[in-house]
XYZ file of C-alpha atoms in Angstrom:
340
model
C 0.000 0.000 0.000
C 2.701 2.458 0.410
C 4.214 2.007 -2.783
C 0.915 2.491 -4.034
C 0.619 5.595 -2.004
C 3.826 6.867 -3.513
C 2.591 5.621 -7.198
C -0.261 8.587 -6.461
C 2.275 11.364 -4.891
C 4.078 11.227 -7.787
C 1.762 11.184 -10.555
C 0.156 14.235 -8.790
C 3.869 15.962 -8.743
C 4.052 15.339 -12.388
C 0.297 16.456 -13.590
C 1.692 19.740 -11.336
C 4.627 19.745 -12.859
C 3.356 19.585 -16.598
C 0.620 21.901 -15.620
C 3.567 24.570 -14.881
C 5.111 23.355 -17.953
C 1.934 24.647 -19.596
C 1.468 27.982 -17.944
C 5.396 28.651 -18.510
C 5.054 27.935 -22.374
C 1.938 30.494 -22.509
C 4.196 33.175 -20.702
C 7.060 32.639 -22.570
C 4.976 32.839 -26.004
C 3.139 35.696 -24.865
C 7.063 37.515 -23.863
C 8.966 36.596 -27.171
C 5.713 38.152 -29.074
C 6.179 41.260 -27.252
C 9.973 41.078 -27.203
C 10.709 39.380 -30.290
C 12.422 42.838 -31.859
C 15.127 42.400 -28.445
C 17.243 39.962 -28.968
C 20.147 41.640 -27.339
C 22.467 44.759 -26.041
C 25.393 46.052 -26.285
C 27.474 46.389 -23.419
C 30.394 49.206 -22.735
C 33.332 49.281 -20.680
C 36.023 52.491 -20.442
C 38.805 50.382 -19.345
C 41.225 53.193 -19.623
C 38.720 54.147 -16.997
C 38.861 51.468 -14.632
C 42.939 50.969 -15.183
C 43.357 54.524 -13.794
C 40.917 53.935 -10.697
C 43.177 51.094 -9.820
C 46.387 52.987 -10.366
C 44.846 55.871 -8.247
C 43.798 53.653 -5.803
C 46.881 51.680 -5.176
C 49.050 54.488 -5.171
C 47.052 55.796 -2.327
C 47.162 53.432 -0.024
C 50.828 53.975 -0.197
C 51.072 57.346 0.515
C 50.979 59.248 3.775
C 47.298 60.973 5.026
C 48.871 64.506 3.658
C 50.187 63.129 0.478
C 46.998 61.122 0.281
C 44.611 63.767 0.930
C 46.808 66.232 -2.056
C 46.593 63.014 -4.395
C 43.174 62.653 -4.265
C 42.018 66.450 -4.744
C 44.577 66.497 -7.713
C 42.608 63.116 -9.140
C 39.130 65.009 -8.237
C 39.799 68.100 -10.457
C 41.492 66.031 -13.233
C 38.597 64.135 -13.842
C 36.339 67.185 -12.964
C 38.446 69.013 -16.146
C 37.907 65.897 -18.373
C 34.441 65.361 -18.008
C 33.734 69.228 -17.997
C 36.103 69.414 -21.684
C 36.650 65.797 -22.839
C 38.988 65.056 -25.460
C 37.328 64.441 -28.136
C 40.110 63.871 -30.716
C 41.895 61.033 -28.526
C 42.162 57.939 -30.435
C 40.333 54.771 -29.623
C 41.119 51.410 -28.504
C 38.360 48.833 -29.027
C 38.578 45.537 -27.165
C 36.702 42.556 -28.219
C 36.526 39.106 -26.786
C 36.123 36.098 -28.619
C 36.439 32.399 -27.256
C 35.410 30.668 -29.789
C 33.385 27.222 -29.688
C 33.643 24.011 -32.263
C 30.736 25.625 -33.753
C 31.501 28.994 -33.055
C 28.208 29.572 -32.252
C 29.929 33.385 -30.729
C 29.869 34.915 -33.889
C 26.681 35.515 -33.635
C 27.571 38.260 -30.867
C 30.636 39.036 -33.182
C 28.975 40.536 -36.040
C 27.290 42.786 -33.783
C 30.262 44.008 -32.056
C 31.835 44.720 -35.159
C 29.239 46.464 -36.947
C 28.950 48.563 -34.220
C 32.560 49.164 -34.180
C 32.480 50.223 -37.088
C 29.338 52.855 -37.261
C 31.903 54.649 -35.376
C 35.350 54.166 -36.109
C 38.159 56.158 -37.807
C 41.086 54.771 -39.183
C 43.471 56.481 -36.675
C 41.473 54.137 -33.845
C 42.316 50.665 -33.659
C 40.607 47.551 -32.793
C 41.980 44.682 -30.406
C 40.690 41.049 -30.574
C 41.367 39.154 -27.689
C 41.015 35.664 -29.064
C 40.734 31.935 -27.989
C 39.855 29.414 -29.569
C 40.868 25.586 -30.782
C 38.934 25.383 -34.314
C 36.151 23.752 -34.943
C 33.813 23.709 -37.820
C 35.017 25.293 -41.076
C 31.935 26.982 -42.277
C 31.373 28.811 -38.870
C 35.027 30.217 -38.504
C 35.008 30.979 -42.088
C 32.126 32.998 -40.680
C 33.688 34.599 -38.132
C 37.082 35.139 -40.144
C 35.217 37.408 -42.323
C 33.428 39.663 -39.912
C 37.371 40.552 -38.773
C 38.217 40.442 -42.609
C 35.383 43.482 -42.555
C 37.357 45.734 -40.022
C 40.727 45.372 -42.055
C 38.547 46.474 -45.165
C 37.485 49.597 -43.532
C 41.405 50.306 -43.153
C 40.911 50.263 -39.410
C 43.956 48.854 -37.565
C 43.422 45.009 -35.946
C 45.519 43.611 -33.837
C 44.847 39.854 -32.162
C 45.867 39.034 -29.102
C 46.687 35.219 -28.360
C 46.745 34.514 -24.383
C 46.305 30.773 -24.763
C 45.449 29.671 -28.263
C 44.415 30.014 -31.788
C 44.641 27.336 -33.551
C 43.489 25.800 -36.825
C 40.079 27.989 -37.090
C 41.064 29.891 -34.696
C 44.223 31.009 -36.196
C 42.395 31.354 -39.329
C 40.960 34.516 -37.242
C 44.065 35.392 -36.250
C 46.133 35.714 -39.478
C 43.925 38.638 -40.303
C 45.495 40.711 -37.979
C 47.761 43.575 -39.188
C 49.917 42.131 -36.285
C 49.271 39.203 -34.513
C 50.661 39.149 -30.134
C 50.761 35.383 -28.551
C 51.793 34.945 -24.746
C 54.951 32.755 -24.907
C 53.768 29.849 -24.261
C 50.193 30.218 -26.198
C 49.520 27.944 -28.740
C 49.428 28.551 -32.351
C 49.233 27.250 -35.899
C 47.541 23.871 -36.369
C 46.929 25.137 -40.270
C 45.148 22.030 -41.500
C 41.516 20.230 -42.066
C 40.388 16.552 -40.164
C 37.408 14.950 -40.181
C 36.713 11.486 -38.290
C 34.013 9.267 -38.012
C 32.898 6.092 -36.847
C 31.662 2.844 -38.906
C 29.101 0.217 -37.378
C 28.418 -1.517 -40.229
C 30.496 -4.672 -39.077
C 28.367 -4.518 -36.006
C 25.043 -4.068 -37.855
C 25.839 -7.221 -40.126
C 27.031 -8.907 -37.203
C 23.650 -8.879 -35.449
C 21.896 -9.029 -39.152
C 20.643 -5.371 -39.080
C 20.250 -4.002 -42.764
C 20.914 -0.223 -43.444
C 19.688 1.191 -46.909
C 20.774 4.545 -47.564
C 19.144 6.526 -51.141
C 21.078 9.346 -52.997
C 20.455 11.064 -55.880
C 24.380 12.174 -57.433
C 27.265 10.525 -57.074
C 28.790 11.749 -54.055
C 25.816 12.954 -52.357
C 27.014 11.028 -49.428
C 31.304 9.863 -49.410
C 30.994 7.809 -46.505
C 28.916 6.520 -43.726
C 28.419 5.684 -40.074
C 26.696 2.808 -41.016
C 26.339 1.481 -44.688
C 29.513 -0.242 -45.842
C 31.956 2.502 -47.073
C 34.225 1.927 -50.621
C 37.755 3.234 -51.686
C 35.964 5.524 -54.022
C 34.430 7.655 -51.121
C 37.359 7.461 -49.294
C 39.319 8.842 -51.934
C 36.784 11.485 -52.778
C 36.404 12.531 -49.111
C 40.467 13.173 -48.951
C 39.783 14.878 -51.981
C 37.666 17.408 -50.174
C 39.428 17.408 -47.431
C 42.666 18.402 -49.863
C 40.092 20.916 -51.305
C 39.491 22.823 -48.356
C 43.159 22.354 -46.660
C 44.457 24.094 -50.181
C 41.839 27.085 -49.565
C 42.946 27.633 -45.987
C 46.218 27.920 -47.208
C 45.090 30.556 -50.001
C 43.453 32.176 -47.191
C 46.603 32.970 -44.443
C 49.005 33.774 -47.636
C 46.397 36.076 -48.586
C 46.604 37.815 -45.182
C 50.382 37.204 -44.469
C 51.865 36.625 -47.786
C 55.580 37.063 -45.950
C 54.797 33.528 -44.143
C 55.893 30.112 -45.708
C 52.989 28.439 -45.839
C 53.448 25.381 -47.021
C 56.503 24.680 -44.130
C 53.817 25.904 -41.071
C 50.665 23.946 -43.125
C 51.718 20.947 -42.092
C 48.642 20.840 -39.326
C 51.314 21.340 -36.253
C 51.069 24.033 -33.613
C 54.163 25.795 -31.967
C 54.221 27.462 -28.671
C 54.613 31.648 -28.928
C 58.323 31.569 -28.888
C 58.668 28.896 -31.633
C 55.593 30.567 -33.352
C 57.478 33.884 -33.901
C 60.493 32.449 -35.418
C 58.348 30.802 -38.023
C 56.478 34.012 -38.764
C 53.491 32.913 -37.478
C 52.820 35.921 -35.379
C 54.887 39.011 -34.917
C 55.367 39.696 -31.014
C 55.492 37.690 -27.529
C 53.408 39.888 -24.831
C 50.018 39.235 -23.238
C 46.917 41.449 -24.035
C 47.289 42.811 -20.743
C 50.733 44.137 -21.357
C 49.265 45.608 -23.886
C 46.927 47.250 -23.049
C 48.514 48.565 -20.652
C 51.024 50.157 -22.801
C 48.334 52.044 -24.644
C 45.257 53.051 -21.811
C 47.360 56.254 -21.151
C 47.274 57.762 -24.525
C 44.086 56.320 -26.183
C 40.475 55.652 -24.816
C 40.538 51.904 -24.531
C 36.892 50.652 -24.540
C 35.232 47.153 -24.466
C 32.260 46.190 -26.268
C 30.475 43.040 -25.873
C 27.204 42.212 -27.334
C 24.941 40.138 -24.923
C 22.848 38.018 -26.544
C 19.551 38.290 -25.017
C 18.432 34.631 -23.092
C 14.880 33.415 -24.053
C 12.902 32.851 -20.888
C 12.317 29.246 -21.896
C 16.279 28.821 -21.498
C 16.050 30.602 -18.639
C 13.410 28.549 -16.729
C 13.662 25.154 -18.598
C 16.846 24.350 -16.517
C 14.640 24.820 -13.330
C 11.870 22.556 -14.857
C 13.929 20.012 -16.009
C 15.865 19.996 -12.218
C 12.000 19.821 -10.862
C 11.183 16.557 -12.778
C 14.975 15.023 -11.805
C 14.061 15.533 -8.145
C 10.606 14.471 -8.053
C 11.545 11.475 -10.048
C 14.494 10.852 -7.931
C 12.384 10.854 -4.624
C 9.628 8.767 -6.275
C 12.680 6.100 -6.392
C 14.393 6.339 -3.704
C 11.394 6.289 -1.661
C 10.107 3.074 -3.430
C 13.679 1.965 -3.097
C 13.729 2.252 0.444
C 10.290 0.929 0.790
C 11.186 -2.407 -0.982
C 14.496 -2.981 0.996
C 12.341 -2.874 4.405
């Protein structure tokens, strides 16, 4: 009877539960028909801003209360003059991140941050790209290569910062950089195209499982994860793959045309300090060194695009954690009930 009992508690948590479900789907269709226009902001940071709060702020708590007191009147009027006449021919700095994905899904956020860049930007500003990113899928880093490619057409300066890696896709960002920083140990390169995939069809004979597959052309479909695959679409899929390796090539000479590509296309990476000897970048610092080299003489600002979340992302994870625990008490109860 008391598993019974529990049977009933738990289909009542779960008509309660699906009933929420319900009300939640009506809320969030009703929001994203109001809100369907926001899908995002655009976020802005003065870092040259913040970097001379912490300089001020260090350097007095190492002064005396005199000095102190001086220090901080001097720092009041400064920024009292600045805001009252600000400087409105000081050159810009614009700081992007991007930590890219396998299907750098951030470029999405990307192309906003750049076209806002560059409603706005001269060509005596400069943009900085702090990048990160292992590769991933060709078509989306292709992508996101040519919303960078879109700043150097504008004749705007871009420099990439490397604080950890950029490799394969990710250095095909990178090379489009009129200079290209890597911390020394950062990894770079990895100029080259794979593509794996498994093969059950042994296993599906084995346990006499057919698997038809249709096409209409030739090489509609190469090979297969579960039909039985041939030397022809083997060799035709290396072809591709030889197709696209050849264009990634094209693409970094096009960009750094001093590089010897085929002795760094060899699908290797190289730390920063082996990197610059091969050309592959064209100075060892951090982004942070640089930056602070330049927040003194031009505004550096940061501009990240947010996308905006739908509510359903937002409260699905709470659903979904509501079912897990309801169904996880409905078994350890029973569980417990059994083992009596």
């Amino acid at each position: 009877m008391d598993f019974l009992y529990h049977i009933g508690t738990f289909l009542i948590e779960a008509i309660i539960i699906v009933a929420a479900i319900g009300a939640i789907a009506l809320i969030v269709m009703a929001a994203g028909m109001k809100n369907r226009h926001k899908s995002g902001g655009l976020n802005i940071d003065d870092l040259s801003e913040q970097y001379s709060q912490m300089s001020d702020q260090l350097s007095e708590t190492m002064m005396g209360k005199s000095e102190r007191k001086a220090h901080h009147k001097a720092v009041k009027a400064e920024h009292k003059k600045n805001k009252k006449h600000p400087k409105q021919d000081q050159h810009k700095l614009f700081v992007v991140d991007f930590k890219g994905s396998i299907d750098a899904k951030e470029v999405r956020s990307l192309r906003e941050e750049v076209s806002a860049i560059l409603s706005v930007a001269k060509t005596t500003d400069e943009v900085l790209i702090r990048l990160e990113s292992g590769g991933g899928m060709v078509h989306g880093y292709g992508l996101a290569a040519s919303q960078l490619a879109r700043i150097r057409s504008a004749g705007i300066p871009l420099t990439i910062a490397v604080d950890k890696v950029a490799a394969s896709g990710g250095y095909m960002m990178a090379c489009i950089g009129n200079k290209i920083l890597a911390a020394p140990f950062a990894i770079v390169g990895s100029i080259g195209v794979v593509a794996q995939l498994p093969n059950f069809n042994k296993l599906l004979k084995k346990n006499d499982i057919d698997y038809e597959q249709i096409t209409a052309g030739k090489y509609k479909r190469t090979l297969t994860m579960f039909g039985e695959n041939t030397d022809d679409g083997r060799e035709k899929f290396k072809e591709e793959l030889e197709q696209t390796h050849q264009l990634f090539k094209g693409f970094v000479h096009q960009y750094r045309p001093e590089l010897d590509v085929e002795t760094v296309a060899t699908g290797e990476h190289w730390f920063g300090k082996q990197a610059i000897e091969k050309g592959l970048i064209d100075e060892i610092t951090t982004s942070d060194d640089y930056l602070m080299r330049h927040y003194k003489e031009r505004q550096v600002v940061k501009v990240h695009y947010q996308i905006k979340k739908k509510i359903s992302d937002r409260l699905g994870k709470s659903v979904a954690m509501g079912v897990e625990n309801a169904v996880g008490r409905f078994i350890n109860q029973g569980k417990w009930d059994w083992m009596r």
